[in-house]
Coordinates of C-alpha atoms in Angstrom, one line a residue:
Chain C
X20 CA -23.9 -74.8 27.4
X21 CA -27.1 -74.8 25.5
X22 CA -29.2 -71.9 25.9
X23 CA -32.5 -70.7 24.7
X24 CA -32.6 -68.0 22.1
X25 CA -35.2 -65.2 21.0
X26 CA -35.4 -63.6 18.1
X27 CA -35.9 -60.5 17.2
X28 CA -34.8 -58.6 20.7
X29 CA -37.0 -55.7 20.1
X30 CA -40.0 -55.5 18.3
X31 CA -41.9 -52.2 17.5
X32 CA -45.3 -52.6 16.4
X33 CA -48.4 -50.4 16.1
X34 CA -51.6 -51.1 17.7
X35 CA -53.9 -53.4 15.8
X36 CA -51.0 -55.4 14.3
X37 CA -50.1 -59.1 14.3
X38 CA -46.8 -59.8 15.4
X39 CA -45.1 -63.2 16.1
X40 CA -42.3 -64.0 18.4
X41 CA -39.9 -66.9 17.9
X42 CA -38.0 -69.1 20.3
X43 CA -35.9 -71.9 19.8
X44 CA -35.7 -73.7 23.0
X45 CA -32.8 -76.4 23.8
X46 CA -33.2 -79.0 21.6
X47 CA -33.8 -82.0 23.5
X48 CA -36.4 -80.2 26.1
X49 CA -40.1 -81.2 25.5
X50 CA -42.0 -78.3 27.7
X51 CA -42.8 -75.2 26.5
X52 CA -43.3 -72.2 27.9
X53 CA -44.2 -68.2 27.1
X54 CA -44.2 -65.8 30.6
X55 CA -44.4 -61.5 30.0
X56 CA -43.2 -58.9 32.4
X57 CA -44.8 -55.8 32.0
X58 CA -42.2 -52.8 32.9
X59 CA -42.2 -52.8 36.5
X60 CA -44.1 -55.7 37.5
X61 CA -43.8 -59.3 37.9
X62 CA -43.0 -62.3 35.4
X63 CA -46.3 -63.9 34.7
X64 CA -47.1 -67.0 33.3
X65 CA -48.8 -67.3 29.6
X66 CA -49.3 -70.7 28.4
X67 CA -47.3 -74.1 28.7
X68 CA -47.0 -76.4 25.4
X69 CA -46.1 -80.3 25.1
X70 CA -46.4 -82.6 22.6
X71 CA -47.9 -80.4 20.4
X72 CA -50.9 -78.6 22.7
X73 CA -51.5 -76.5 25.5
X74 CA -51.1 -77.5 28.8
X75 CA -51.8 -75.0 30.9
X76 CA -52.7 -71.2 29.8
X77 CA -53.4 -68.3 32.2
X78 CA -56.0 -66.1 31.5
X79 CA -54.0 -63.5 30.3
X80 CA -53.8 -65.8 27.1
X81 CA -57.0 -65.2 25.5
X82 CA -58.5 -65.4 22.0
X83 CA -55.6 -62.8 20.8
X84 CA -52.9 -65.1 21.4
X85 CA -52.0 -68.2 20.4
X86 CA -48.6 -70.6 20.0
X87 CA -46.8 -73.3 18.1
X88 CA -44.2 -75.2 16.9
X89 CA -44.0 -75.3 13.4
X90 CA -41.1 -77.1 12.9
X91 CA -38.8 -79.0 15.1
X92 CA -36.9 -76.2 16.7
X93 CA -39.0 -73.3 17.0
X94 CA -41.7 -72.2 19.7
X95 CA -43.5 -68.9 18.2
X96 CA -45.7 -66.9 20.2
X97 CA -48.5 -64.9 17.7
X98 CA -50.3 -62.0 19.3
X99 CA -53.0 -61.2 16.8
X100 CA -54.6 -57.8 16.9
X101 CA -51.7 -55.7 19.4
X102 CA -53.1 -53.7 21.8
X103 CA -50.8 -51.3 24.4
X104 CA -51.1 -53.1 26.9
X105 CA -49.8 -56.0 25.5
X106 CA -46.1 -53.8 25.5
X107 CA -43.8 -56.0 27.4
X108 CA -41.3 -58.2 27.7
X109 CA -41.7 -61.8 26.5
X110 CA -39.7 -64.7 28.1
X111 CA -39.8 -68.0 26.1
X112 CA -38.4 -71.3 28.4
X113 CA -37.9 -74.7 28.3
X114 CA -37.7 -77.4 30.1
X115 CA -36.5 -81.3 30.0
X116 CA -38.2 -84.6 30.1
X117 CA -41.9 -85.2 30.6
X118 CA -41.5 -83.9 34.1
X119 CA -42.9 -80.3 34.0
X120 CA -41.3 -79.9 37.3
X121 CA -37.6 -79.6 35.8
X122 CA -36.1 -76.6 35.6
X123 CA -37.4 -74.2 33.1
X124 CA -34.4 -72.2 31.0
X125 CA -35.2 -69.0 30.1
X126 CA -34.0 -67.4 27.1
X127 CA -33.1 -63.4 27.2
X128 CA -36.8 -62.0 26.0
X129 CA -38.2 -60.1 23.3
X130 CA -39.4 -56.6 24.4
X131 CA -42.4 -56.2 22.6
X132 CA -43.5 -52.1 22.0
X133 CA -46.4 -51.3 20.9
X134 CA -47.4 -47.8 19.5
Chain W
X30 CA -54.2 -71.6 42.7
X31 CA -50.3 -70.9 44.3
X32 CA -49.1 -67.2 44.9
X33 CA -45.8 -66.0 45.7
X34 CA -45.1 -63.0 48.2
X35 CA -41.9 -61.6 48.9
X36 CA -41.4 -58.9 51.5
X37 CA -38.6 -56.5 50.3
X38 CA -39.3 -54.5 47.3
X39 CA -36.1 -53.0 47.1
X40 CA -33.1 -53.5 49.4
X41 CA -29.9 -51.3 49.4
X42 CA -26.6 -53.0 51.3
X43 CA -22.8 -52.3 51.5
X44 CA -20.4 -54.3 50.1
X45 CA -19.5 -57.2 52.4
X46 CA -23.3 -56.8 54.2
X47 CA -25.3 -59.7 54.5
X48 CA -28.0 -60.5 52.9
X49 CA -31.4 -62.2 53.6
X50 CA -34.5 -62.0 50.8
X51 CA -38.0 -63.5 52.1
X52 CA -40.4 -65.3 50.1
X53 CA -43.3 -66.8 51.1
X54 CA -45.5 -69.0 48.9
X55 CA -49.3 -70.3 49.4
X56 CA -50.2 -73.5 48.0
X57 CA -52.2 -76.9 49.5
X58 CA -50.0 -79.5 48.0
X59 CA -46.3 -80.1 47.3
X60 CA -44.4 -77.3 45.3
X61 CA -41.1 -76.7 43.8
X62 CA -39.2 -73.5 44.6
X63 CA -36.6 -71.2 42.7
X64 CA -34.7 -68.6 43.0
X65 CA -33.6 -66.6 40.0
X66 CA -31.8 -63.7 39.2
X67 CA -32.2 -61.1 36.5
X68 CA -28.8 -58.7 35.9
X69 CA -29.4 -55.4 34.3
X70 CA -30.7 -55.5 31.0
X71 CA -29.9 -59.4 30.7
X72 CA -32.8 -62.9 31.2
X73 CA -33.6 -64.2 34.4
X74 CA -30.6 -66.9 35.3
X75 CA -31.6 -70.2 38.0
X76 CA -29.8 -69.0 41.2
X77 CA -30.8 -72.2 43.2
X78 CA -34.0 -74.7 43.5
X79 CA -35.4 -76.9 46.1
X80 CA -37.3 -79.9 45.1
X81 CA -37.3 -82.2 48.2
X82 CA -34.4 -83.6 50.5
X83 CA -32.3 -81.2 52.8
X84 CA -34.4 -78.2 53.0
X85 CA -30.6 -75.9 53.2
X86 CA -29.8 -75.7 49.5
X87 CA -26.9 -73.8 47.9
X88 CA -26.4 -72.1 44.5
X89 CA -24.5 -70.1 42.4
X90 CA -22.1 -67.5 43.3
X91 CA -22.4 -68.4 47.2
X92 CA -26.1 -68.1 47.1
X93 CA -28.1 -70.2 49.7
X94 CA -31.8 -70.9 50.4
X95 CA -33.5 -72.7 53.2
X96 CA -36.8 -74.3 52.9
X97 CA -39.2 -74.1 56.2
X98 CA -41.9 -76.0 55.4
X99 CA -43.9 -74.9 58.4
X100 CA -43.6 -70.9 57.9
X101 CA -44.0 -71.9 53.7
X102 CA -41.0 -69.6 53.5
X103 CA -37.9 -70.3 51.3
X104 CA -35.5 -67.2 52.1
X105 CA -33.0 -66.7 50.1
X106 CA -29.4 -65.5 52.3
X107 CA -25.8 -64.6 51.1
X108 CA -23.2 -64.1 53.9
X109 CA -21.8 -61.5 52.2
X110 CA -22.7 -59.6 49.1
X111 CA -20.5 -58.2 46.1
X112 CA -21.4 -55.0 44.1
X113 CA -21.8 -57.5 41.0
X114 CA -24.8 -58.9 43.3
X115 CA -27.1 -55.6 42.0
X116 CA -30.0 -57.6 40.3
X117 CA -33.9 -58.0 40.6
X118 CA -34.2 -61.7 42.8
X119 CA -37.4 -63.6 41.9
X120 CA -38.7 -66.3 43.8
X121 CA -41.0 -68.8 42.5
X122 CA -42.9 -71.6 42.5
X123 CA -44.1 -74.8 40.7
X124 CA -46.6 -77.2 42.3
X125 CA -45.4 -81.0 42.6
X126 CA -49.0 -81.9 42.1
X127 CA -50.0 -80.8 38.3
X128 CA -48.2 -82.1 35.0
X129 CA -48.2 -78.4 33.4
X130 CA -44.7 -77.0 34.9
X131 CA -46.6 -73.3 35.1
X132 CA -44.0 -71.3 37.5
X133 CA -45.3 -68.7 39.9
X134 CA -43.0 -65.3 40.2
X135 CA -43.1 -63.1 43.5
X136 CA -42.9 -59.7 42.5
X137 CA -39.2 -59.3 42.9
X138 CA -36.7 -57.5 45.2
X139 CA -34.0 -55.3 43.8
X140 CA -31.1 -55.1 45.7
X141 CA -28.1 -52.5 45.0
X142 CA -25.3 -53.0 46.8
X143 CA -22.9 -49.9 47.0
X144 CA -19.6 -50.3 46.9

């Protein structure tokens, strides 16, 4: 069954650092989609991507962040200046069709630590 | 904007208890709901998902969900739970109504279920 894949798992990074977090989401989806969890707290909803812009972006995603697809298979996620706060886990999805109401398919996260 | 609420932060049951999760959701127009399921130290897996029709709908791994439109709840029940059945349980939420697919998580419940 196709699934969505992260890369890397974990990511260590000191504060002030760029870091970019890559997804390759099932290959015939068309939605895009980045959520967090901070340790302890609930899975909330970043930004949504199709055909090549932003949909939708919560205002957790501000200037720092941004995402795109640079080629035809991957979704990256770039934080640009780290802060602490921004330690958590990442959850990349997809979803099918040009219904946004599909099911979104997570892929495992990328726990994101930053010193 | 919706919201998700679900009642039970953590819930601890025997083996071969029953189980009932609550989740309650606040939005003005037509939503989707999900239930998913996040094992230790693995990604959030679709349990079940109601998007119209018969409002009792079943999942994986004898998971079952009932949507009661007038009390906005969409509880999630199990007749009888397994040790394997230890995981957070999110419930959330996409509205019908908007073309961005942006998913709304509860807080989570974690169950442990002692065997």
């Amino acid at each position: 069954e196709p699934e969505v894949t992260q890369t890397p798992s974990h990511q260590v990074t000191q504060m002030g650092q760029e870091v970019i977090l890559r997804c390759v989401p099932i290959s015939n989806h068309l939605y895009f989609y980045w959520y967090r969890q901070i340790l302890g707290q609930k899975v909330e909803f970043l930004v949504s991507f199709y055909n090549n812009e932003i949909s939708e972006k919560s205002e957790i995603f501000d200037d720092q962040f941004s995402v795109e697809r640079p080629d035809g298979s991957n979704f990256t996620l770039k934080i640009r200046s780290t802060k602490l706060e921004d330690s958590a886990m990442y959850f990349c999805a997809s979803s099918e069709g040009t219904d946004p109401t599909n099911t979104q398919y997570f892929g495992p996260g990328t726990r994101l630590t930053v010193l | 904007a919706q919201s998700v609420s679900q009642h039970n932060h953590h819930v601890i049951l025997s083996e071969a208890a029953s189980l009932e999760l609550g989740c309650n959701y606040s939005y003005g127009g037509t939503v989707n709901l999900f239930w998913y399921v996040q094992y230790p130290g693995q990604h959030l897996q679709l349990l079940l998902k109601y998007f119209s029709g018969d409002p009792l709908v079943k999942g994986i791994k004898g998971f079952e969900a009932e949507f009661i439109k007038s009390k906005f709840s969409f509880n999630l029940r199990k007749p009888s739970v397994q040790w394997s059945d230890t995981a957070e349980y999110f419930c959330a939420v996409n509205a019908q109504d908007t073309n961005a697919g942006k998913s709304t998580f509860g807080d989570g419940t974690t169950l442990t279920v002692k065997p």
